[in-house]
Coordinates of C-alpha atoms and ligand atoms in Angstrom, one line a residue:
X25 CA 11.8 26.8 -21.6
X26 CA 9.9 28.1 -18.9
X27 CA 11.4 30.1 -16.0
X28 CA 12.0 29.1 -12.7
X29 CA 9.1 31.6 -11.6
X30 CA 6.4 29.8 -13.8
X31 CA 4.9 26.4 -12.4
X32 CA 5.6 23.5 -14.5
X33 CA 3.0 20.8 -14.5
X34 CA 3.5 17.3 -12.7
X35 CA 1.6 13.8 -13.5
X36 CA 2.5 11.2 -11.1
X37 CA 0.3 7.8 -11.6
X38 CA 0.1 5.5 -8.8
X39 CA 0.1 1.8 -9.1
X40 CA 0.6 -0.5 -6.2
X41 CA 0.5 -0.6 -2.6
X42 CA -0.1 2.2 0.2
X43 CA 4.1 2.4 -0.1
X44 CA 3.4 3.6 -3.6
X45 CA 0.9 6.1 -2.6
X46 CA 3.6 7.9 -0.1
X47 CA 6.3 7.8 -2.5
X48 CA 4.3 9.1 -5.5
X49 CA 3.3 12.5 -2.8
X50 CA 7.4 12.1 -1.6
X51 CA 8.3 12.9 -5.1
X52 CA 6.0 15.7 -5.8
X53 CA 7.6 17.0 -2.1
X54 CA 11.1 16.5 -3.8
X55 CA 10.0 18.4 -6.9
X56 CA 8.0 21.3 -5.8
X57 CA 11.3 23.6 -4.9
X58 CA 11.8 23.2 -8.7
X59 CA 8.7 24.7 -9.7
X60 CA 6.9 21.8 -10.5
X61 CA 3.1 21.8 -9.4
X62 CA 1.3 18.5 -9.6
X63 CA -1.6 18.6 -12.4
X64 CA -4.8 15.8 -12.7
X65 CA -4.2 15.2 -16.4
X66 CA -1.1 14.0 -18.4
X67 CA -2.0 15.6 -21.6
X68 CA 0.6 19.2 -21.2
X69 CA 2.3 17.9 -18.4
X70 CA 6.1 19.1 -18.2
X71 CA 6.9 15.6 -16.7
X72 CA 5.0 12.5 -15.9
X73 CA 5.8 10.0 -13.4
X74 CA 4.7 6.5 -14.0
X75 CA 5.5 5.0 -10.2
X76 CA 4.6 1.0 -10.8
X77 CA 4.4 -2.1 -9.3
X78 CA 5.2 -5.3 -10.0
X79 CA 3.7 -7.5 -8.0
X80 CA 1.7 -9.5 -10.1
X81 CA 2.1 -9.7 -14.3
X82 CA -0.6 -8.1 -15.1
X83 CA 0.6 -4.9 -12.7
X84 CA 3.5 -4.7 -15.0
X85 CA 1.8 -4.7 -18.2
X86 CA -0.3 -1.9 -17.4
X87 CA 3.1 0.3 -17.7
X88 CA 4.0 -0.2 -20.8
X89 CA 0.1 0.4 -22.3
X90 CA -0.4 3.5 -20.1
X91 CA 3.0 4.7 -21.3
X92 CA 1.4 4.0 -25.3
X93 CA -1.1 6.7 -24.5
X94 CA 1.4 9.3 -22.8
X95 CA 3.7 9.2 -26.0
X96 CA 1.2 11.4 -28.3
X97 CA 1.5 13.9 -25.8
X98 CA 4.9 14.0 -25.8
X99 CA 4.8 14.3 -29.3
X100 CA 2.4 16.9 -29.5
X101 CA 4.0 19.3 -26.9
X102 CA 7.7 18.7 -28.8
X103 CA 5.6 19.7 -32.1
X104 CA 5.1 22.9 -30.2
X105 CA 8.4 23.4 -29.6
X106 CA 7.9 22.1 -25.7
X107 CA 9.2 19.3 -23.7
X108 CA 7.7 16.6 -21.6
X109 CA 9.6 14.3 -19.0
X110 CA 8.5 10.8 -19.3
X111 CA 9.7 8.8 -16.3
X112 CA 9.0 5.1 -15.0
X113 CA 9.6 4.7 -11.1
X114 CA 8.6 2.1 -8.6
X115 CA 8.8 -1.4 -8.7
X116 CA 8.5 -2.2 -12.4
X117 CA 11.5 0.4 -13.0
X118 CA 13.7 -1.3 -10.1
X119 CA 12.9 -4.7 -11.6
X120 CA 13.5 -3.8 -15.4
X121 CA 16.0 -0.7 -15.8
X122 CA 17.2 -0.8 -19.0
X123 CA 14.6 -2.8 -20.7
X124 CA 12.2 -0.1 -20.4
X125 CA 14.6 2.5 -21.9
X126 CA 15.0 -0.1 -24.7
X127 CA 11.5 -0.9 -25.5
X128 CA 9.8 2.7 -24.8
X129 CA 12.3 4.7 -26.6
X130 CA 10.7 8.0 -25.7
X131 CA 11.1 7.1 -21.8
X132 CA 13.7 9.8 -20.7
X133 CA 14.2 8.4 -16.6
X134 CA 13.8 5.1 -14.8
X135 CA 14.6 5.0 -11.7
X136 CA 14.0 3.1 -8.6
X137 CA 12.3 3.1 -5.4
X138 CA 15.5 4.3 -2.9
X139 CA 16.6 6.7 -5.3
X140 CA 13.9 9.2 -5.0
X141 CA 16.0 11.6 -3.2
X142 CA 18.1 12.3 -6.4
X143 CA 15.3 13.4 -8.6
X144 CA 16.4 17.1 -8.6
X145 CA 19.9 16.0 -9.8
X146 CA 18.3 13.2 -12.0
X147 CA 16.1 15.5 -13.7
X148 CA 18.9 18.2 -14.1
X149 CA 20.9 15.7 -15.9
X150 CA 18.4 14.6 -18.3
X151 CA 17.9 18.5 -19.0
X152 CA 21.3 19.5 -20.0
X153 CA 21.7 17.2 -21.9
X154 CA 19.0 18.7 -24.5
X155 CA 16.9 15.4 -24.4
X156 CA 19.9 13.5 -25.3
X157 CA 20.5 11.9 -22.2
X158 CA 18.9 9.4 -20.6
X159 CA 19.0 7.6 -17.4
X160 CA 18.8 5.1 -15.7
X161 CA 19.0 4.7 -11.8
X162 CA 18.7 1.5 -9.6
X163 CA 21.2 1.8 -7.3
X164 CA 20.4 0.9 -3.6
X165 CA 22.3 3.8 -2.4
X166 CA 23.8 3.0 1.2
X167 CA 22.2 6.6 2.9
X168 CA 18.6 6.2 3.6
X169 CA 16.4 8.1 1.2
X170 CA 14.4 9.3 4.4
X171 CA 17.4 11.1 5.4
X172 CA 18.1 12.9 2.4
X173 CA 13.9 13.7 1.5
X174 CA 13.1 17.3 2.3
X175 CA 9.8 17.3 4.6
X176 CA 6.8 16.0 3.7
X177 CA 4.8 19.4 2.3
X178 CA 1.7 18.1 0.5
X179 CA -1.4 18.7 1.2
X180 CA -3.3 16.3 3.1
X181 CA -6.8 15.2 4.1
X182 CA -7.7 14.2 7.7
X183 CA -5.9 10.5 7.2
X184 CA -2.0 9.9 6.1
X185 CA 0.3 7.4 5.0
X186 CA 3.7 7.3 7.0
X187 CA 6.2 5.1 6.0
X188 CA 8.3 3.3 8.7
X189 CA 9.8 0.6 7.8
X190 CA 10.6 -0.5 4.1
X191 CA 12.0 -3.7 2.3
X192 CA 11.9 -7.1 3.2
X193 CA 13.9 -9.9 4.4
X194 CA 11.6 -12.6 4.2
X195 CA 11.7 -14.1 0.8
X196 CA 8.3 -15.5 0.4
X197 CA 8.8 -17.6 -2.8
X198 CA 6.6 -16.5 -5.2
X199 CA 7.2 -12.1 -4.3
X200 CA 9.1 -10.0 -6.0
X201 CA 9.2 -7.0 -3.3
X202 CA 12.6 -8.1 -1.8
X203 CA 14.0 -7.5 -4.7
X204 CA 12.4 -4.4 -5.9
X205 CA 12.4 -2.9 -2.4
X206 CA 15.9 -4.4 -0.9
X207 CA 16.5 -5.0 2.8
X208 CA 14.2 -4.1 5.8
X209 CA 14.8 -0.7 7.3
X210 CA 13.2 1.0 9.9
X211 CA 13.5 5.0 10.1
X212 CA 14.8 5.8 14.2
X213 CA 12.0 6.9 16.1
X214 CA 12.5 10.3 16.1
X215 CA 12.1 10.7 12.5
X216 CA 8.6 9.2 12.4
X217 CA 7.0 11.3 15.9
X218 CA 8.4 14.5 14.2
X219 CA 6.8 13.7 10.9
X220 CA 3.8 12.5 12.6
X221 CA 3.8 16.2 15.1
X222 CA 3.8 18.2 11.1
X223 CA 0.9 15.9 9.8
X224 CA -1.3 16.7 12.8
X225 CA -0.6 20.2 13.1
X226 CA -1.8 20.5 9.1
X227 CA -5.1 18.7 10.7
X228 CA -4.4 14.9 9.9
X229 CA -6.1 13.2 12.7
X230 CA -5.8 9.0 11.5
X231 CA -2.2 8.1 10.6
X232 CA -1.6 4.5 8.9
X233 CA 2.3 3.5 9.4
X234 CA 3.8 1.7 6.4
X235 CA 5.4 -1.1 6.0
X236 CA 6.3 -3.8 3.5
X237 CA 6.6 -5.9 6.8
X238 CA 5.7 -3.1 9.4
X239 CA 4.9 -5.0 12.1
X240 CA 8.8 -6.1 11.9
X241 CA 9.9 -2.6 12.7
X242 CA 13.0 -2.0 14.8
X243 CA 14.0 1.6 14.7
X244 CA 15.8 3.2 16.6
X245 CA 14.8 5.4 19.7
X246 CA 16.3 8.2 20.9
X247 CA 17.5 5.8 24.3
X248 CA 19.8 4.1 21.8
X249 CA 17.3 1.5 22.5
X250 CA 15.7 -0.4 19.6
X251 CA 11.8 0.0 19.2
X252 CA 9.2 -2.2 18.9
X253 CA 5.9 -1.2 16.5
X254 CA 4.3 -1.7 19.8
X255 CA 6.4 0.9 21.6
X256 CA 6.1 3.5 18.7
X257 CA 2.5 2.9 18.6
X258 CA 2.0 4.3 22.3
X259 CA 4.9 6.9 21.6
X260 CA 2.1 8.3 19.3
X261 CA -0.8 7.7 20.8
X262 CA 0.6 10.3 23.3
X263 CA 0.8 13.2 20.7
X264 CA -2.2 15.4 21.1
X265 CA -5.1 15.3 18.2
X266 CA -4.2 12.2 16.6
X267 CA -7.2 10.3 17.0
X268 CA -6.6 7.0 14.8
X269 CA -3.8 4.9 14.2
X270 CA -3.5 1.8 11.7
X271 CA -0.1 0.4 10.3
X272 CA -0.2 -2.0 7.4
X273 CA 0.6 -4.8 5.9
X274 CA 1.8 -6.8 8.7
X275 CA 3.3 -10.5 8.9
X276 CA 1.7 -13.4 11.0
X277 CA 5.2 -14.1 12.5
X278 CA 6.3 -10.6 13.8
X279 CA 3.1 -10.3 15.5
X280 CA 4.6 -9.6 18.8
X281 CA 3.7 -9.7 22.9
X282 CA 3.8 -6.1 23.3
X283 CA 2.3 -4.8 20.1
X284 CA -0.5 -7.5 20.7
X285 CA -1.0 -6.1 24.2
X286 CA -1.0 -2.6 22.6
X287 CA -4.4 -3.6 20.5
X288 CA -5.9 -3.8 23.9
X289 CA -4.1 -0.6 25.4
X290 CA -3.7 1.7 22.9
X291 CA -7.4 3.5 22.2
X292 CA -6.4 5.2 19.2
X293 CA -5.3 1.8 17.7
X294 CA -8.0 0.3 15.3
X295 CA -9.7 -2.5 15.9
X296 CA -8.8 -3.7 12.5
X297 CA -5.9 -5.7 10.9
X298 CA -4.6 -6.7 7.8
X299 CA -3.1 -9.9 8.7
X300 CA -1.9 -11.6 5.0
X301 CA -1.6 -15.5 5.1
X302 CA -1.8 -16.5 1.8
X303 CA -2.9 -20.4 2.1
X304 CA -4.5 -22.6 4.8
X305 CA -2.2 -25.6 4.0
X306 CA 0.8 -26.3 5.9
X307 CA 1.9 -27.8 2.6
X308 CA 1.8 -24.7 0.3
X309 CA 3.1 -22.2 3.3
X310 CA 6.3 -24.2 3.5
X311 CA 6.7 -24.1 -0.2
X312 CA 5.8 -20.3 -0.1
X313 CA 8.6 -20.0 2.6
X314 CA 6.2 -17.7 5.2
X315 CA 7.7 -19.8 7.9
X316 CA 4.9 -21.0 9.8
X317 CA 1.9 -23.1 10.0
X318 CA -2.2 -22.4 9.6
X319 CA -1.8 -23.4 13.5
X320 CA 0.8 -20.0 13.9
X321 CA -2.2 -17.9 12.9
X322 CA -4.8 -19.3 14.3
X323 CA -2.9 -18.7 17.8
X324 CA -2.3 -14.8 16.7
X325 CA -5.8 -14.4 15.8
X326 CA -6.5 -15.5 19.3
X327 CA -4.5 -13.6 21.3
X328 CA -5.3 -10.4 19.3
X329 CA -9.0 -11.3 20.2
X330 CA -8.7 -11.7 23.5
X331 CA -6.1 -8.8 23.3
X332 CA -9.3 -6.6 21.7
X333 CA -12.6 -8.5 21.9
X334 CA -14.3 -6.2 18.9
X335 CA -11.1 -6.4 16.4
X336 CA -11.9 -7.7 12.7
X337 CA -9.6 -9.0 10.2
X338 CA -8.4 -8.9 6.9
X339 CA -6.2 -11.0 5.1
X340 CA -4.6 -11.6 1.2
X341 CA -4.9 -15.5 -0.5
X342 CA -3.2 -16.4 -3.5
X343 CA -4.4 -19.5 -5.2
X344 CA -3.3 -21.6 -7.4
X345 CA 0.4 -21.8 -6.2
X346 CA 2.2 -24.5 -7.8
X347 CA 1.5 -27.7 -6.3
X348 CA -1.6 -26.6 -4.6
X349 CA -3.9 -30.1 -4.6
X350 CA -7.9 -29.9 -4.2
X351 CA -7.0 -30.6 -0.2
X352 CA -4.3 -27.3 0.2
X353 CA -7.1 -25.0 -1.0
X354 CA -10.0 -26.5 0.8
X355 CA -7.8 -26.0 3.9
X356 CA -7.8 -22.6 2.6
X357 CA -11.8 -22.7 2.4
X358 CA -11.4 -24.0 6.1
X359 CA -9.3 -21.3 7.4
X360 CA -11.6 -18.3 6.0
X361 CA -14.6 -20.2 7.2
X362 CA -13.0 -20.6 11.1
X363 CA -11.8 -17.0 11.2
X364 CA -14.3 -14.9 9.3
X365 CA -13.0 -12.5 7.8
X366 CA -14.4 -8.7 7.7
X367 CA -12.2 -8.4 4.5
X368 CA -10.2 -9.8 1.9
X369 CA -8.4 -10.0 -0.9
X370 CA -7.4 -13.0 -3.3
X371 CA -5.3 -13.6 -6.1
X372 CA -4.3 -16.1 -8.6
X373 CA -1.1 -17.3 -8.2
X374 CA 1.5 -15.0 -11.3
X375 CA 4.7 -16.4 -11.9
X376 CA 7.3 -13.7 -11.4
X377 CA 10.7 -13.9 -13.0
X378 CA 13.6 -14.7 -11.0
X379 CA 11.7 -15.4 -7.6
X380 CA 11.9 -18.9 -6.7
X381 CA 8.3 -20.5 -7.2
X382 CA 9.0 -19.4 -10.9
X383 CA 10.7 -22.4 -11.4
X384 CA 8.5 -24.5 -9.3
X385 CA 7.1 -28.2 -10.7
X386 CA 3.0 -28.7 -10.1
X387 CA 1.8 -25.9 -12.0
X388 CA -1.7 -25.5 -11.5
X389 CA -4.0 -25.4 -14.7
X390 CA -5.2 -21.6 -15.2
X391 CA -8.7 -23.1 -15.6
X392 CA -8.6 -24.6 -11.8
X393 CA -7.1 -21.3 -10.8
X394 CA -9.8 -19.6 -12.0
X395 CA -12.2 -21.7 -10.6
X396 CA -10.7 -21.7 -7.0
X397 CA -10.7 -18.0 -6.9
X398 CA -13.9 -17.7 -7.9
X399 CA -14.9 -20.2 -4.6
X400 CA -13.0 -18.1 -2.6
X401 CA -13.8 -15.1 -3.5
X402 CA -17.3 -16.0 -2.9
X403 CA -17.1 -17.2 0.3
X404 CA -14.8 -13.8 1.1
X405 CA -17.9 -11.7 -0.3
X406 CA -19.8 -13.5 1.9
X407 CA -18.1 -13.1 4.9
X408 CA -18.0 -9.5 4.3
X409 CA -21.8 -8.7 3.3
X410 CA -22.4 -10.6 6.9
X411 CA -19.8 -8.3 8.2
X412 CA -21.1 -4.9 6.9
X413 CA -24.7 -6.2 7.7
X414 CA -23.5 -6.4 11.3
X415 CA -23.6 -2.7 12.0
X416 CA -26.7 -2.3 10.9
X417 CA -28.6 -0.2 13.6
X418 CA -25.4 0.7 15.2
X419 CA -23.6 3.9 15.4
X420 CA -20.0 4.2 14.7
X421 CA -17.7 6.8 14.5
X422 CA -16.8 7.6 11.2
X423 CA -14.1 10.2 9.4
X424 CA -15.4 12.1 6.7
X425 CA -12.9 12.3 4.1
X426 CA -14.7 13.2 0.8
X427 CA -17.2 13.6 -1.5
X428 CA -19.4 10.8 -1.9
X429 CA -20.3 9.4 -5.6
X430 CA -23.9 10.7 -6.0
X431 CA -24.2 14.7 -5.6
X432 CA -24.9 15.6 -1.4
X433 CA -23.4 12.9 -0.3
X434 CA -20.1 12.6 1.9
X435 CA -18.0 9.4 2.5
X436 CA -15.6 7.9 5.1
X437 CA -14.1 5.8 6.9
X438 CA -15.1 3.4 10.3
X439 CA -12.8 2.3 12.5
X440 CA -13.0 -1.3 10.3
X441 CA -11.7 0.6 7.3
X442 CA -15.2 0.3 6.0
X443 CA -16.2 2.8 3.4
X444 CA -19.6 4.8 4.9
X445 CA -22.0 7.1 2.8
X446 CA -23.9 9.3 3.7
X447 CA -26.2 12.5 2.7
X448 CA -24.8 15.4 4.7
X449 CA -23.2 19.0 4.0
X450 CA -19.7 19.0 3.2
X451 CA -19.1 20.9 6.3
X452 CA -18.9 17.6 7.9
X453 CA -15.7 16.4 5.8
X454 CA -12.5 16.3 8.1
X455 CA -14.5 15.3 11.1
X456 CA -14.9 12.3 13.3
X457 CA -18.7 12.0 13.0
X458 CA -21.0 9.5 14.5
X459 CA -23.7 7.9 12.5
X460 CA -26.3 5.5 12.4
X461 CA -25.8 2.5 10.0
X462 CA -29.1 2.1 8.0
X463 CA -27.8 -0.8 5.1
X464 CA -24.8 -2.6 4.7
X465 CA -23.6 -4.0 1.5
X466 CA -20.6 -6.1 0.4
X467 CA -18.1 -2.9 -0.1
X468 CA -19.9 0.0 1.8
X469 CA -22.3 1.3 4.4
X470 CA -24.8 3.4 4.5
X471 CA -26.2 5.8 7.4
X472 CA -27.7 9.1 8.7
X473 CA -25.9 11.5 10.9
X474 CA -26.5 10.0 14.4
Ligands
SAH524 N1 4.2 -7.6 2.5 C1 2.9 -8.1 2.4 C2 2.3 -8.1 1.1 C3 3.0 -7.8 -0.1 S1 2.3 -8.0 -1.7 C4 2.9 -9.5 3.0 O1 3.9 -10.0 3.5 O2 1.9 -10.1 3.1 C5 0.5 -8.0 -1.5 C6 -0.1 -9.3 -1.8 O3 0.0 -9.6 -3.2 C7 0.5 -10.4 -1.1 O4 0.0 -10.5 0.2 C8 0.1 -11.6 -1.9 O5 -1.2 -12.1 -1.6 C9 0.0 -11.0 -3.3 N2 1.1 -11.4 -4.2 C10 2.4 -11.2 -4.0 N3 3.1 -11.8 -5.0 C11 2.2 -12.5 -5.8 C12 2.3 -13.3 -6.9 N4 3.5 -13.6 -7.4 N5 1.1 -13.8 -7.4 C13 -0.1 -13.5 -6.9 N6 -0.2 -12.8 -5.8 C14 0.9 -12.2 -5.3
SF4_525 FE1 6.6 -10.4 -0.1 FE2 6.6 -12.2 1.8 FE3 8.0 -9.9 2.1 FE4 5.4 -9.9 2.1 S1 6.7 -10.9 3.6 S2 6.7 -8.5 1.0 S3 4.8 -11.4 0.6 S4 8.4 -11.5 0.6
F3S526 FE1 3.8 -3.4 -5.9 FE2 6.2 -2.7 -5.2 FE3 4.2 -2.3 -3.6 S1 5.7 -4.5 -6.3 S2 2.8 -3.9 -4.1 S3 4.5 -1.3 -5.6 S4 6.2 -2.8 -3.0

């Protein structure tokens, strides 16, 4: 047993959404006062997190194979006489429990997403108990876990997530996150400037709120008055040195006056949106239960362009939803084609236990799934190579956050998200640079130093 002065090693894999991304640094936050450092590898880690997701079935099985290859470690460092913490958090965890404990054997935690405040107490629990104990936690405690976190202390690059909101109310029928996630919550106001103040003043300059439905944030301000997204947007536009802001993933229907107006305001707002629809067909939107028509977001579309002539979009499709006919998904073709996309991503419908559409007549054959997706995604590709190409021999702004893939180059971010390469000194990482687009392909861009 080490002591409390020696560093104990921490593996936390990410799976999932941005949400996951924050938790999985939140955690090592939570666990750093008890010595534990995180590490890249899993192999003498003193305790791995798995933090999951379970949004699709294939997300899920990952867990369970990834968790096949952390067990020989275990069993290598208790043939040393040393112990390793295997724990499954996130989604998957919130959505199984027990059945993980049951079926992985050598799992020692599972615990879900608004528990992560108790991981000192968790892990001391599983400790006394010489290995014997194990546990399992998905309560969805009535305290907020962002009141009880200790502040954020990683270490950060120039661009950070910040949660705001999380949970969701809406019950789409075929997702699982209302029930993984719970109830929408927004953290007051207050909360989120002061945690915004610490990330700039350790040099973050682009912030992305986070949501599971951001744009439906409601927190409260320190007026007593409930906030809009809108109205914390320009709350932090006004802190000095923060020079982007982003929040993601957003609904059609909470797409507000005010936070509309703010896309034309705001300077540090993006001129980029992830703006999920899922289907062109009135049809399949009803049975999904997003509440509105194709017509709903064609009219937000709209206003946010003539809100903010230059702003692009970016969307998520699943096809293949049961009862989608040849006519839903070429209405789905049609709505791609009239708002061109500068991004996208599409899925084929999965079937997730216990949501609604599970149990939904009209399946769609896997074959014609397949098929669809592959139209789609072609069309999406297509949209985005004419996107990318755009730019080419313009200048953009772009932050530097790292390396690039071939040795000398850099790579960051526009202010469309897009990834941009280029051959420069890593002096240049951490700083809004502006270069001249040379090539655009269908997932990057490539420049000089303007
Ligand atoms: N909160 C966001 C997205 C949550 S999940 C929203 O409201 O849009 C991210 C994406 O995964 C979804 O937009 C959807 O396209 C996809 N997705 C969710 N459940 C799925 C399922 N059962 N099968 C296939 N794709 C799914
Ligand atoms: Fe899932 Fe729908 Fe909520 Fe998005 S809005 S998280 S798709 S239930
Ligand atoms: Fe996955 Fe949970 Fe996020 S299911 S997408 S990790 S909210």
């Amino acid at each position: 047993m080490g002591t409390a002065a020696q560093k104990k090693k921490l593996f936390v894999k990410t799976w999932g959404c941005q949400m996951n991304v924050y938790d999985s640094q939140r955690m090592a936050d939570v666990l750093a006062p008890l010595g534990y450092a995180t590490s890249e590898t899993p192999e003498d880690a003193d305790m791995v997190i798995l933090n999951t997701c379970h949004i699709r079935e294939k997300a899920t099985d990952k867990v369970f194979s990834d968790l096949g290859r952390i067990r020989p470690h275990k069993t290598a460092k208790a043939e040393r006489g040393e112990k390793m913490l295997i724990a499954v958090a996130g989604c998957v965890a919130q959505a199984e429990g027990d059945f993980i404990l049951e079926r992985a054997p050598y799992v020692d935690m599972v615990f879900g997403p608004q528990t992560y405040h108790e991981l000192p107490e968790m892990v001391a629990r599983v400790q006394d108990a010489a290995g014997e104990k194990r546990i399992v936690n998905t309560e969805f405690p009535t305290v907020s876990k962002f009141d009880l976190l200790p502040v954020e202390q990683g270490v950060h690059g120039p661009s950070a997530f910040l949660s705001v909101q999380e949970g969701c109310d809406k019950f789409c029928t075929f997702c699982v996150v209302p029930y993984t996630r719970g109830s929408e919550y927004s953290r007051p106001v207050n909360a989120v400037l002061d945690e915004a103040k610490r990330l700039i003043d350790s040099g973050v300059q682009e912030i992305t709120l986070l949501g599971q439905n951001v744009n439906a944030y409601h927190g409260e301000g320190s007026d007593g008055a409930i906030w809009g997204l809108g109205r914390l947007i320009r709350a932090l536009a006004d802190i000095k040195g923060l020079h982007r802001i982003r929040y993601t993933t957003s609904h059609p229907r909470d797409m507000d006056d005010d936070l509309i107006a703010a896309h034309g305001e705001i300077r540090q707002l993006m001129p980029f949106l992830h703006l999920p629809v899922q289907s062109g067909s009135d049809k399949i939107l009803h049975a999904m239960n997003r509440k509105h028509k194709a017509e709903l977001y064609f009219d937000v579309i709209a206003r946010l362009r003539a809100a903010r002539p230059d702003i692009a979009f970016s969307s998520d499709f699943i096809v293949g939803f049961p009862g989608e006919s040849d006519t839903d998904f070429e209405d789905t073709l049609k709505l791609v084609d009239t708002v061109k996309f500068a991004s996208a991503y599409s899925f084929k419908y999965s079937a997730r236990p216990g949501t609604p559409a599970a149990v939904m007549k009209g399946l769609v054959h896997p074959k014609i799934a397949e098929e669809r997706l592959a139209r789609l995604q072609s069309l999406i590709t297509g949209q985005q190579l004419a996107f990318n190409q755009s730019f080419v021999g313009q200048t953009m702004p772009v932050l530097f956050e790292r390396l690039g893939k071939k040795q000398g180059q850099i790579q960051g971010r526009s202010p469309y998200n897009q990834s941009v390469y280029i051959e420069a000194a890593s002096e240049n990482l951490g700083w809004i640079k502006n270069v001249l687009i040379q090539e655009g392909f269908d997932n990057s861009l490539r420049g000089i130093l303007a």
